[in-house]
mmCIF file with all atom_site columns, C-alpha atoms in Angstrom:
data_model
loop_
_atom_site.group_PDB
_atom_site.id
_atom_site.type_symbol
_atom_site.label_atom_id
_atom_site.label_alt_id
_atom_site.label_comp_id
_atom_site.label_asym_id
_atom_site.label_entity_id
_atom_site.label_seq_id
_atom_site.pdbx_PDB_ins_code
_atom_site.Cartn_x
_atom_site.Cartn_y
_atom_site.Cartn_z
_atom_site.occupancy
_atom_site.B_iso_or_equiv
_atom_site.pdbx_formal_charge
_atom_site.auth_seq_id
_atom_site.auth_comp_id
_atom_site.auth_asym_id
_atom_site.auth_atom_id
_atom_site.pdbx_PDB_model_num
ATOM 1   C CA . MET W 1 1   ? -66.567 68.419 226.967 1.00 0.00 ? 26  MET W CA 1
ATOM 2   C CA . LYS W 1 2   ? -67.386 66.563 223.750 1.00 0.00 ? 27  LYS W CA 1
ATOM 3   C CA . PRO W 1 3   ? -66.025 63.112 222.859 1.00 0.00 ? 28  PRO W CA 1
ATOM 4   C CA . ASN W 1 4   ? -63.488 63.048 220.057 1.00 0.00 ? 29  ASN W CA 1
ATOM 5   C CA . ILE W 1 5   ? -64.187 60.677 217.175 1.00 0.00 ? 30  ILE W CA 1
ATOM 6   C CA . PHE W 1 6   ? -62.083 58.720 214.711 1.00 0.00 ? 31  PHE W CA 1
ATOM 7   C CA . VAL W 1 7   ? -63.679 57.341 211.518 1.00 0.00 ? 32  VAL W CA 1
ATOM 8   C CA . VAL W 1 8   ? -61.417 54.704 209.987 1.00 0.00 ? 33  VAL W CA 1
ATOM 9   C CA . GLY W 1 9   ? -61.650 52.384 207.007 1.00 0.00 ? 34  GLY W CA 1
ATOM 10  C CA . PRO W 1 10  ? -60.404 51.562 203.514 1.00 0.00 ? 35  PRO W CA 1
ATOM 11  C CA . SER W 1 11  ? -60.362 54.079 200.688 1.00 0.00 ? 36  SER W CA 1
ATOM 12  C CA . GLY W 1 12  ? -63.805 54.339 199.072 1.00 0.00 ? 37  GLY W CA 1
ATOM 13  C CA . SER W 1 13  ? -65.702 52.982 202.072 1.00 0.00 ? 38  SER W CA 1
ATOM 14  C CA . GLY W 1 14  ? -67.553 56.214 202.887 1.00 0.00 ? 39  GLY W CA 1
ATOM 15  C CA . LYS W 1 15  ? -65.344 58.121 205.349 1.00 0.00 ? 40  LYS W CA 1
ATOM 16  C CA . SER W 1 16  ? -65.559 61.492 203.597 1.00 0.00 ? 41  SER W CA 1
ATOM 17  C CA . THR W 1 17  ? -69.162 60.907 202.527 1.00 0.00 ? 42  THR W CA 1
ATOM 18  C CA . SER W 1 18  ? -70.169 60.534 206.187 1.00 0.00 ? 43  SER W CA 1
ATOM 19  C CA . ILE W 1 19  ? -69.665 64.325 206.511 1.00 0.00 ? 44  ILE W CA 1
ATOM 20  C CA . ARG W 1 20  ? -72.538 65.080 204.103 1.00 0.00 ? 45  ARG W CA 1
ATOM 21  C CA . ASN W 1 21  ? -75.340 65.732 206.626 1.00 0.00 ? 46  ASN W CA 1
ATOM 22  C CA . LEU W 1 22  ? -73.360 67.848 209.087 1.00 0.00 ? 47  LEU W CA 1
ATOM 23  C CA . ASP W 1 23  ? -74.456 71.477 209.299 1.00 0.00 ? 48  ASP W CA 1
ATOM 24  C CA . PRO W 1 24  ? -72.254 73.297 206.741 1.00 0.00 ? 49  PRO W CA 1
ATOM 25  C CA . LYS W 1 25  ? -72.696 76.582 208.637 1.00 0.00 ? 50  LYS W CA 1
ATOM 26  C CA . THR W 1 26  ? -71.090 75.230 211.810 1.00 0.00 ? 51  THR W CA 1
ATOM 27  C CA . THR W 1 27  ? -68.688 72.608 210.432 1.00 0.00 ? 52  THR W CA 1
ATOM 28  C CA . ALA W 1 28  ? -65.020 73.369 209.763 1.00 0.00 ? 53  ALA W CA 1
ATOM 29  C CA . ILE W 1 29  ? -63.064 70.958 207.570 1.00 0.00 ? 54  ILE W CA 1
ATOM 30  C CA . ILE W 1 30  ? -59.278 70.928 207.820 1.00 0.00 ? 55  ILE W CA 1
ATOM 31  C CA . ASN W 1 31  ? -58.571 69.516 204.390 1.00 0.00 ? 56  ASN W CA 1
ATOM 32  C CA . ILE W 1 32  ? -55.018 68.140 204.421 1.00 0.00 ? 57  ILE W CA 1
ATOM 33  C CA . GLU W 1 33  ? -55.949 65.845 201.546 1.00 0.00 ? 58  GLU W CA 1
ATOM 34  C CA . GLN W 1 34  ? -56.637 69.020 199.523 1.00 0.00 ? 59  GLN W CA 1
ATOM 35  C CA . LYS W 1 35  ? -59.328 67.183 197.562 1.00 0.00 ? 60  LYS W CA 1
ATOM 36  C CA . ALA W 1 36  ? -62.915 67.999 196.672 1.00 0.00 ? 61  ALA W CA 1
ATOM 37  C CA . LEU W 1 37  ? -65.478 66.469 199.030 1.00 0.00 ? 62  LEU W CA 1
ATOM 38  C CA . PRO W 1 38  ? -67.259 63.511 197.346 1.00 0.00 ? 63  PRO W CA 1
ATOM 39  C CA . PHE W 1 39  ? -70.934 64.461 197.738 1.00 0.00 ? 64  PHE W CA 1
ATOM 40  C CA . LYS W 1 40  ? -73.448 66.803 196.082 1.00 0.00 ? 65  LYS W CA 1
ATOM 41  C CA . SER W 1 41  ? -73.770 69.417 198.834 1.00 0.00 ? 66  SER W CA 1
ATOM 42  C CA . ALA W 1 42  ? -70.007 69.839 199.259 1.00 0.00 ? 67  ALA W CA 1
ATOM 43  C CA . LYS W 1 43  ? -70.008 73.473 198.099 1.00 0.00 ? 68  LYS W CA 1
ATOM 44  C CA . LYS W 1 44  ? -72.170 74.440 201.078 1.00 0.00 ? 69  LYS W CA 1
ATOM 45  C CA . PHE W 1 45  ? -69.229 73.750 203.400 1.00 0.00 ? 70  PHE W CA 1
ATOM 46  C CA . GLN W 1 46  ? -67.621 77.178 203.204 1.00 0.00 ? 71  GLN W CA 1
ATOM 47  C CA . MET W 1 47  ? -65.235 76.503 206.111 1.00 0.00 ? 72  MET W CA 1
ATOM 48  C CA . ASN W 1 48  ? -63.308 73.924 204.083 1.00 0.00 ? 73  ASN W CA 1
ATOM 49  C CA . VAL W 1 49  ? -59.685 74.967 204.583 1.00 0.00 ? 74  VAL W CA 1
ATOM 50  C CA . ALA W 1 50  ? -56.895 73.389 202.526 1.00 0.00 ? 75  ALA W CA 1
ATOM 51  C CA . CYS W 1 51  ? -53.754 72.844 204.609 1.00 0.00 ? 76  CYS W CA 1
ATOM 52  C CA . GLU W 1 52  ? -50.330 71.712 203.444 1.00 0.00 ? 77  GLU W CA 1
ATOM 53  C CA . THR W 1 53  ? -47.928 72.287 206.341 1.00 0.00 ? 78  THR W CA 1
ATOM 54  C CA . ILE W 1 54  ? -48.170 71.197 209.963 1.00 0.00 ? 79  ILE W CA 1
ATOM 55  C CA . LYS W 1 55  ? -48.201 74.844 211.055 1.00 0.00 ? 80  LYS W CA 1
ATOM 56  C CA . GLN W 1 56  ? -51.210 75.461 208.815 1.00 0.00 ? 81  GLN W CA 1
ATOM 57  C CA . VAL W 1 57  ? -52.971 72.446 210.339 1.00 0.00 ? 82  VAL W CA 1
ATOM 58  C CA . ARG W 1 58  ? -52.283 73.563 213.910 1.00 0.00 ? 83  ARG W CA 1
ATOM 59  C CA . ASP W 1 59  ? -53.318 77.149 213.170 1.00 0.00 ? 84  ASP W CA 1
ATOM 60  C CA . ALA W 1 60  ? -56.527 76.040 211.452 1.00 0.00 ? 85  ALA W CA 1
ATOM 61  C CA . LEU W 1 61  ? -57.352 73.649 214.280 1.00 0.00 ? 86  LEU W CA 1
ATOM 62  C CA . LYS W 1 62  ? -56.705 76.274 216.944 1.00 0.00 ? 87  LYS W CA 1
ATOM 63  C CA . LYS W 1 63  ? -58.813 78.831 215.054 1.00 0.00 ? 88  LYS W CA 1
ATOM 64  C CA . ALA W 1 64  ? -61.710 76.391 214.679 1.00 0.00 ? 89  ALA W CA 1
ATOM 65  C CA . ILE W 1 65  ? -61.566 75.338 218.338 1.00 0.00 ? 90  ILE W CA 1
ATOM 66  C CA . THR W 1 66  ? -61.762 78.961 219.520 1.00 0.00 ? 91  THR W CA 1
ATOM 67  C CA . SER W 1 67  ? -64.373 80.106 216.969 1.00 0.00 ? 92  SER W CA 1
ATOM 68  C CA . ASP W 1 68  ? -67.916 80.805 218.169 1.00 0.00 ? 93  ASP W CA 1
ATOM 69  C CA . LYS W 1 69  ? -69.197 79.827 214.723 1.00 0.00 ? 94  LYS W CA 1
ATOM 70  C CA . VAL W 1 70  ? -67.799 76.293 214.734 1.00 0.00 ? 95  VAL W CA 1
ATOM 71  C CA . GLU W 1 71  ? -69.396 73.313 216.477 1.00 0.00 ? 96  GLU W CA 1
ATOM 72  C CA . VAL W 1 72  ? -67.848 70.403 214.548 1.00 0.00 ? 97  VAL W CA 1
ATOM 73  C CA . ILE W 1 73  ? -64.281 70.080 213.218 1.00 0.00 ? 98  ILE W CA 1
ATOM 74  C CA . VAL W 1 74  ? -63.327 67.418 210.684 1.00 0.00 ? 99  VAL W CA 1
ATOM 75  C CA . VAL W 1 75  ? -59.669 66.585 210.028 1.00 0.00 ? 100 VAL W CA 1
ATOM 76  C CA . GLU W 1 76  ? -59.476 65.141 206.517 1.00 0.00 ? 101 GLU W CA 1
ATOM 77  C CA . SER W 1 77  ? -57.356 63.149 207.035 1.00 0.00 ? 102 SER W CA 1
ATOM 78  C CA . PHE W 1 78  ? -55.158 61.690 209.779 1.00 0.00 ? 103 PHE W CA 1
ATOM 79  C CA . THR W 1 79  ? -53.401 59.677 207.071 1.00 0.00 ? 104 THR W CA 1
ATOM 80  C CA . ALA W 1 80  ? -52.433 62.815 205.139 1.00 0.00 ? 105 ALA W CA 1
ATOM 81  C CA . LEU W 1 81  ? -51.518 64.540 208.407 1.00 0.00 ? 106 LEU W CA 1
ATOM 82  C CA . THR W 1 82  ? -49.015 61.868 209.440 1.00 0.00 ? 107 THR W CA 1
ATOM 83  C CA . GLU W 1 83  ? -47.533 61.800 205.942 1.00 0.00 ? 108 GLU W CA 1
ATOM 84  C CA . ALA W 1 84  ? -47.019 65.584 206.100 1.00 0.00 ? 109 ALA W CA 1
ATOM 85  C CA . ILE W 1 85  ? -45.496 65.336 209.591 1.00 0.00 ? 110 ILE W CA 1
ATOM 86  C CA . TYR W 1 86  ? -43.036 62.681 208.441 1.00 0.00 ? 111 TYR W CA 1
ATOM 87  C CA . ARG W 1 87  ? -42.161 64.628 205.287 1.00 0.00 ? 112 ARG W CA 1
ATOM 88  C CA . GLU W 1 88  ? -41.438 67.826 207.207 1.00 0.00 ? 113 GLU W CA 1
ATOM 89  C CA . ALA W 1 89  ? -39.515 66.064 209.981 1.00 0.00 ? 114 ALA W CA 1
ATOM 90  C CA . SER W 1 90  ? -37.323 64.228 207.443 1.00 0.00 ? 115 SER W CA 1
ATOM 91  C CA . GLU W 1 91  ? -36.274 67.548 205.901 1.00 0.00 ? 116 GLU W CA 1
ATOM 92  C CA . THR W 1 92  ? -34.495 68.519 209.125 1.00 0.00 ? 117 THR W CA 1
ATOM 93  C CA . TYR W 1 93  ? -33.917 65.344 211.124 1.00 0.00 ? 118 TYR W CA 1
ATOM 94  C CA . SER W 1 94  ? -32.803 61.754 210.648 1.00 0.00 ? 119 SER W CA 1
ATOM 95  C CA . GLY W 1 95  ? -32.708 58.559 212.682 1.00 0.00 ? 120 GLY W CA 1
ATOM 96  C CA . PHE W 1 96  ? -33.865 58.798 216.296 1.00 0.00 ? 121 PHE W CA 1
ATOM 97  C CA . ASP W 1 97  ? -34.381 62.570 216.112 1.00 0.00 ? 122 ASP W CA 1
ATOM 98  C CA . LEU W 1 98  ? -36.687 62.226 213.097 1.00 0.00 ? 123 LEU W CA 1
ATOM 99  C CA . TRP W 1 99  ? -38.976 59.783 214.906 1.00 0.00 ? 124 TRP W CA 1
ATOM 100 C CA . LYS W 1 100 ? -38.873 61.857 218.080 1.00 0.00 ? 125 LYS W CA 1
ATOM 101 C CA . GLU W 1 101 ? -40.064 64.924 216.164 1.00 0.00 ? 126 GLU W CA 1
ATOM 102 C CA . TYR W 1 102 ? -42.643 62.869 214.272 1.00 0.00 ? 127 TYR W CA 1
ATOM 103 C CA . ASN W 1 103 ? -44.100 61.326 217.437 1.00 0.00 ? 128 ASN W CA 1
ATOM 104 C CA . GLU W 1 104 ? -44.201 64.643 219.280 1.00 0.00 ? 129 GLU W CA 1
ATOM 105 C CA . ASP W 1 105 ? -45.984 66.394 216.402 1.00 0.00 ? 130 ASP W CA 1
ATOM 106 C CA . ILE W 1 106 ? -48.650 63.678 216.250 1.00 0.00 ? 131 ILE W CA 1
ATOM 107 C CA . ASP W 1 107 ? -49.088 63.829 220.010 1.00 0.00 ? 132 ASP W CA 1
ATOM 108 C CA . ALA W 1 108 ? -49.498 67.618 219.902 1.00 0.00 ? 133 ALA W CA 1
ATOM 109 C CA . VAL W 1 109 ? -52.263 67.489 217.284 1.00 0.00 ? 134 VAL W CA 1
ATOM 110 C CA . LEU W 1 110 ? -54.125 64.638 218.976 1.00 0.00 ? 135 LEU W CA 1
ATOM 111 C CA . HIS W 1 111 ? -53.916 66.461 222.303 1.00 0.00 ? 136 HIS W CA 1
ATOM 112 C CA . MET W 1 112 ? -55.691 69.429 220.713 1.00 0.00 ? 137 MET W CA 1
ATOM 113 C CA . SER W 1 113 ? -58.668 67.175 219.967 1.00 0.00 ? 138 SER W CA 1
ATOM 114 C CA . LYS W 1 114 ? -59.331 66.577 223.662 1.00 0.00 ? 139 LYS W CA 1
ATOM 115 C CA . ASN W 1 115 ? -61.054 68.583 226.385 1.00 0.00 ? 140 ASN W CA 1
ATOM 116 C CA . THR W 1 116 ? -62.995 70.894 224.062 1.00 0.00 ? 141 THR W CA 1
ATOM 117 C CA . GLU W 1 117 ? -66.643 71.807 223.637 1.00 0.00 ? 142 GLU W CA 1
ATOM 118 C CA . LYS W 1 118 ? -66.374 71.028 219.921 1.00 0.00 ? 143 LYS W CA 1
ATOM 119 C CA . TYR W 1 119 ? -66.825 67.690 218.211 1.00 0.00 ? 144 TYR W CA 1
ATOM 120 C CA . ILE W 1 120 ? -63.472 66.902 216.618 1.00 0.00 ? 145 ILE W CA 1
ATOM 121 C CA . ILE W 1 121 ? -63.518 64.110 214.062 1.00 0.00 ? 146 ILE W CA 1
ATOM 122 C CA . PHE W 1 122 ? -60.491 62.545 212.383 1.00 0.00 ? 147 PHE W CA 1
ATOM 123 C CA . LEU W 1 123 ? -60.834 60.471 209.216 1.00 0.00 ? 148 LEU W CA 1
ATOM 124 C CA . GLY W 1 124 ? -58.167 57.904 208.329 1.00 0.00 ? 149 GLY W CA 1
ATOM 125 C CA . ILE W 1 125 ? -57.229 54.716 206.513 1.00 0.00 ? 150 ILE W CA 1
ATOM 126 C CA . ASP W 1 126 ? -56.890 51.432 208.368 1.00 0.00 ? 151 ASP W CA 1
ATOM 127 C CA . GLN W 1 127 ? -53.963 49.009 208.467 1.00 0.00 ? 152 GLN W CA 1
ATOM 128 C CA . VAL W 1 128 ? -54.957 45.426 207.678 1.00 0.00 ? 153 VAL W CA 1
ATOM 129 C CA . ILE W 1 129 ? -52.983 42.465 209.039 1.00 0.00 ? 154 ILE W CA 1
ATOM 130 C CA . GLU W 1 130 ? -53.736 39.210 207.241 1.00 0.00 ? 155 GLU W CA 1
ATOM 131 C CA . SER W 1 131 ? -52.870 35.569 207.889 1.00 0.00 ? 156 SER W CA 1
ATOM 132 C CA . ASP W 1 132 ? -53.593 32.295 206.132 1.00 0.00 ? 157 ASP W CA 1
ATOM 133 C CA . THR W 1 133 ? -57.059 32.278 207.705 1.00 0.00 ? 158 THR W CA 1
ATOM 134 C CA . GLY W 1 134 ? -58.006 35.791 206.552 1.00 0.00 ? 159 GLY W CA 1
ATOM 135 C CA . VAL W 1 135 ? -57.931 39.243 208.144 1.00 0.00 ? 160 VAL W CA 1
ATOM 136 C CA . ASP W 1 136 ? -56.588 38.979 211.689 1.00 0.00 ? 161 ASP W CA 1
ATOM 137 C CA . GLU W 1 137 ? -56.528 42.605 212.727 1.00 0.00 ? 162 GLU W CA 1
ATOM 138 C CA . ARG W 1 138 ? -57.468 46.121 211.584 1.00 0.00 ? 163 ARG W CA 1
ATOM 139 C CA . TYR W 1 139 ? -56.344 49.349 213.228 1.00 0.00 ? 164 TYR W CA 1
ATOM 140 C CA . VAL W 1 140 ? -55.512 52.957 212.347 1.00 0.00 ? 165 VAL W CA 1
ATOM 141 C CA . GLN W 1 141 ? -52.676 53.135 209.846 1.00 0.00 ? 166 GLN W CA 1
ATOM 142 C CA . VAL W 1 142 ? -49.633 55.090 211.014 1.00 0.00 ? 167 VAL W CA 1
ATOM 143 C CA . GLN W 1 143 ? -45.896 54.953 210.376 1.00 0.00 ? 168 GLN W CA 1
ATOM 144 C CA . GLY W 1 144 ? -43.503 53.972 213.149 1.00 0.00 ? 169 GLY W CA 1
ATOM 145 C CA . ASN W 1 145 ? -43.918 51.838 216.253 1.00 0.00 ? 170 ASN W CA 1
ATOM 146 C CA . ARG W 1 146 ? -44.827 54.504 218.811 1.00 0.00 ? 171 ARG W CA 1
ATOM 147 C CA . TRP W 1 147 ? -48.404 54.966 217.541 1.00 0.00 ? 172 TRP W CA 1
ATOM 148 C CA . LYS W 1 148 ? -49.032 51.515 216.101 1.00 0.00 ? 173 LYS W CA 1
ATOM 149 C CA . LYS W 1 149 ? -52.288 50.219 217.653 1.00 0.00 ? 174 LYS W CA 1
ATOM 150 C CA . SER W 1 150 ? -52.175 53.218 220.011 1.00 0.00 ? 175 SER W CA 1
ATOM 151 C CA . VAL W 1 151 ? -53.977 55.966 218.083 1.00 0.00 ? 176 VAL W CA 1
ATOM 152 C CA . GLU W 1 152 ? -57.355 54.538 219.100 1.00 0.00 ? 177 GLU W CA 1
ATOM 153 C CA . LYS W 1 153 ? -56.717 55.026 222.817 1.00 0.00 ? 178 LYS W CA 1
ATOM 154 C CA . GLU W 1 154 ? -56.631 58.791 222.243 1.00 0.00 ? 179 GLU W CA 1
ATOM 155 C CA . PHE W 1 155 ? -60.286 58.761 221.119 1.00 0.00 ? 180 PHE W CA 1
ATOM 156 C CA . VAL W 1 156 ? -63.585 58.157 222.895 1.00 0.00 ? 181 VAL W CA 1
ATOM 157 C CA . ILE W 1 157 ? -65.246 56.800 219.750 1.00 0.00 ? 182 ILE W CA 1
ATOM 158 C CA . VAL W 1 158 ? -63.659 54.810 216.922 1.00 0.00 ? 183 VAL W CA 1
ATOM 159 C CA . ALA W 1 159 ? -66.070 53.943 214.098 1.00 0.00 ? 184 ALA W CA 1
ATOM 160 C CA . TYR W 1 160 ? -65.153 51.651 211.221 1.00 0.00 ? 185 TYR W CA 1
ATOM 161 C CA . THR W 1 161 ? -66.694 52.164 207.800 1.00 0.00 ? 186 THR W CA 1
ATOM 162 C CA . ASP W 1 162 ? -68.273 49.125 206.164 1.00 0.00 ? 187 ASP W CA 1
ATOM 163 C CA . VAL W 1 163 ? -69.839 48.645 202.737 1.00 0.00 ? 188 VAL W CA 1
ATOM 164 C CA . HIS W 1 164 ? -72.633 46.062 202.866 1.00 0.00 ? 189 HIS W CA 1
ATOM 165 C CA . THR W 1 165 ? -74.880 44.577 200.173 1.00 0.00 ? 190 THR W CA 1
ATOM 166 C CA . ASN W 1 166 ? -78.339 43.708 201.515 1.00 0.00 ? 191 ASN W CA 1
ATOM 167 C CA . ASP W 1 167 ? -80.676 40.929 200.374 1.00 0.00 ? 192 ASP W CA 1
ATOM 168 C CA . ASP W 1 168 ? -82.126 43.204 197.674 1.00 0.00 ? 193 ASP W CA 1
ATOM 169 C CA . GLY W 1 169 ? -78.696 43.821 196.193 1.00 0.00 ? 194 GLY W CA 1
ATOM 170 C CA . GLU W 1 170 ? -78.572 47.394 197.489 1.00 0.00 ? 195 GLU W CA 1
ATOM 171 C CA . THR W 1 171 ? -75.283 48.859 198.656 1.00 0.00 ? 196 THR W CA 1
ATOM 172 C CA . GLN W 1 172 ? -75.354 50.241 202.199 1.00 0.00 ? 197 GLN W CA 1
ATOM 173 C CA . TYR W 1 173 ? -72.627 52.364 203.768 1.00 0.00 ? 198 TYR W CA 1
ATOM 174 C CA . ARG W 1 174 ? -72.421 51.725 207.502 1.00 0.00 ? 199 ARG W CA 1
ATOM 175 C CA . PHE W 1 175 ? -70.484 52.457 210.682 1.00 0.00 ? 200 PHE W CA 1
ATOM 176 C CA . VAL W 1 176 ? -69.359 49.682 213.024 1.00 0.00 ? 201 VAL W CA 1
ATOM 177 C CA . THR W 1 177 ? -69.046 51.227 216.489 1.00 0.00 ? 202 THR W CA 1
ATOM 178 C CA . ASN W 1 178 ? -68.045 48.203 218.595 1.00 0.00 ? 203 ASN W CA 1
ATOM 179 C CA . LYS W 1 179 ? -66.689 44.708 218.121 1.00 0.00 ? 204 LYS W CA 1
ATOM 180 C CA . THR W 1 180 ? -69.430 42.301 217.115 1.00 0.00 ? 205 THR W CA 1
ATOM 181 C CA . LYS W 1 181 ? -69.952 39.099 215.140 1.00 0.00 ? 206 LYS W CA 1
ATOM 182 C CA . GLY W 1 182 ? -68.216 39.527 211.810 1.00 0.00 ? 207 GLY W CA 1
ATOM 183 C CA . PHE W 1 183 ? -66.204 42.472 213.132 1.00 0.00 ? 208 PHE W CA 1
ATOM 184 C CA . THR W 1 184 ? -64.139 41.001 215.951 1.00 0.00 ? 209 THR W CA 1
ATOM 185 C CA . ASN W 1 185 ? -60.890 42.031 214.259 1.00 0.00 ? 210 ASN W CA 1
ATOM 186 C CA . VAL W 1 186 ? -61.522 45.803 214.285 1.00 0.00 ? 211 VAL W CA 1
ATOM 187 C CA . SER W 1 187 ? -60.544 48.325 216.943 1.00 0.00 ? 212 SER W CA 1
ATOM 188 C CA . ALA W 1 188 ? -63.971 49.977 216.960 1.00 0.00 ? 213 ALA W CA 1
ATOM 189 C CA . LYS W 1 189 ? -65.235 51.301 220.292 1.00 0.00 ? 214 LYS W CA 1
ATOM 190 C CA . SER W 1 190 ? -67.838 53.599 221.818 1.00 0.00 ? 215 SER W CA 1
ATOM 191 C CA . PRO W 1 191 ? -69.297 54.093 225.315 1.00 0.00 ? 216 PRO W CA 1
ATOM 192 C CA . MET W 1 192 ? -71.755 51.437 226.446 1.00 0.00 ? 217 MET W CA 1
ATOM 193 C CA . ASP W 1 193 ? -75.291 51.922 225.085 1.00 0.00 ? 218 ASP W CA 1
ATOM 194 C CA . MET W 1 194 ? -74.370 55.181 223.320 1.00 0.00 ? 219 MET W CA 1
ATOM 195 C CA . LEU W 1 195 ? -74.597 53.991 219.705 1.00 0.00 ? 220 LEU W CA 1
ATOM 196 C CA . PRO W 1 196 ? -75.960 50.995 217.780 1.00 0.00 ? 221 PRO W CA 1
ATOM 197 C CA . THR W 1 197 ? -73.190 48.497 217.066 1.00 0.00 ? 222 THR W CA 1
ATOM 198 C CA . ILE W 1 198 ? -73.936 48.904 213.357 1.00 0.00 ? 223 ILE W CA 1
ATOM 199 C CA . MET W 1 199 ? -75.529 52.117 212.157 1.00 0.00 ? 224 MET W CA 1
ATOM 200 C CA . LYS W 1 200 ? -75.998 54.298 209.103 1.00 0.00 ? 225 LYS W CA 1
ATOM 201 C CA . ASN W 1 201 ? -72.856 56.025 207.831 1.00 0.00 ? 226 ASN W CA 1
ATOM 202 C CA . ASP W 1 202 ? -73.888 59.513 208.945 1.00 0.00 ? 227 ASP W CA 1
ATOM 203 C CA . LEU W 1 203 ? -71.837 61.674 211.312 1.00 0.00 ? 228 LEU W CA 1
ATOM 204 C CA . ASN W 1 204 ? -74.726 64.048 211.929 1.00 0.00 ? 229 ASN W CA 1
ATOM 205 C CA . GLN W 1 205 ? -76.912 61.165 213.097 1.00 0.00 ? 230 GLN W CA 1
ATOM 206 C CA . MET W 1 206 ? -74.078 59.949 215.307 1.00 0.00 ? 231 MET W CA 1
ATOM 207 C CA . ILE W 1 207 ? -73.703 63.349 216.951 1.00 0.00 ? 232 ILE W CA 1
ATOM 208 C CA . LEU W 1 208 ? -77.456 63.552 217.617 1.00 0.00 ? 233 LEU W CA 1
ATOM 209 C CA . MET W 1 209 ? -77.283 60.152 219.341 1.00 0.00 ? 234 MET W CA 1
ATOM 210 C CA . ILE W 1 210 ? -74.303 61.301 221.408 1.00 0.00 ? 235 ILE W CA 1
ATOM 211 C CA . GLU W 1 211 ? -76.193 64.430 222.462 1.00 0.00 ? 236 GLU W CA 1
ATOM 212 C CA . ASP W 1 212 ? -79.227 62.350 223.470 1.00 0.00 ? 237 ASP W CA 1
ATOM 213 C CA . TYR W 1 213 ? -76.997 59.966 225.429 1.00 0.00 ? 238 TYR W CA 1
ATOM 214 C CA . TYR W 1 214 ? -75.422 62.706 227.519 1.00 0.00 ? 239 TYR W CA 1
ATOM 215 C CA . ASN W 1 215 ? -78.713 64.575 227.963 1.00 0.00 ? 240 ASN W CA 1
ATOM 216 C CA . GLU W 1 216 ? -80.317 61.392 229.388 1.00 0.00 ? 241 GLU W CA 1
ATOM 217 C CA . GLU W 1 217 ? -77.298 60.961 231.653 1.00 0.00 ? 242 GLU W CA 1
ATOM 218 C CA . ASN W 1 218 ? -77.740 64.487 233.010 1.00 0.00 ? 243 ASN W CA 1
ATOM 219 C CA . GLU W 1 219 ? -81.470 63.915 233.616 1.00 0.00 ? 244 GLU W CA 1
ATOM 220 C CA . ASP W 1 220 ? -80.675 60.861 235.731 1.00 0.00 ? 245 ASP W CA 1
#
């Protein structure tokens, strides 16, 4: 089975752009944001399906998981997904029942991302907790207490987006894949020795590294 992946970070930090080098012929995008993809080759991604309801999301995800043509599935985004789940649940339920329905719907979608032979990637915004000394903690943003600081445990890889200016004044879009100096407050994680702690913001490159990692493991 393939590891599921969560790419998390602030708006404008390169989450959607990290899709750009994936193979458009084998990549399905479940577009709950219902927005255009922010890179030049976006039109090549023909399996870019706009979804509005939770049923549409589940159906699209199930179809992509069972399709012989699809190798990578991108959910754009977890943030929009949870907002849609809450909106739909609040139309029928209130109080305890609302949150019960909300939590169960999130659990059902996240469960679908596991134990498959497809790479399933969720994109989402992070929640930032600040104190007088600066940013104390960053984790996947989600409403309610049930999933607060718990979304990450459902994923094998959690990569944080980072925008860095190098010594030449050039802007670099990067992934942080594990806690490290300067990034001790993020919930980034990946298996030991699988990925560089800081790497280029490129999901295709990440998948190639994952494939190499598991191929080496099998050779041993």
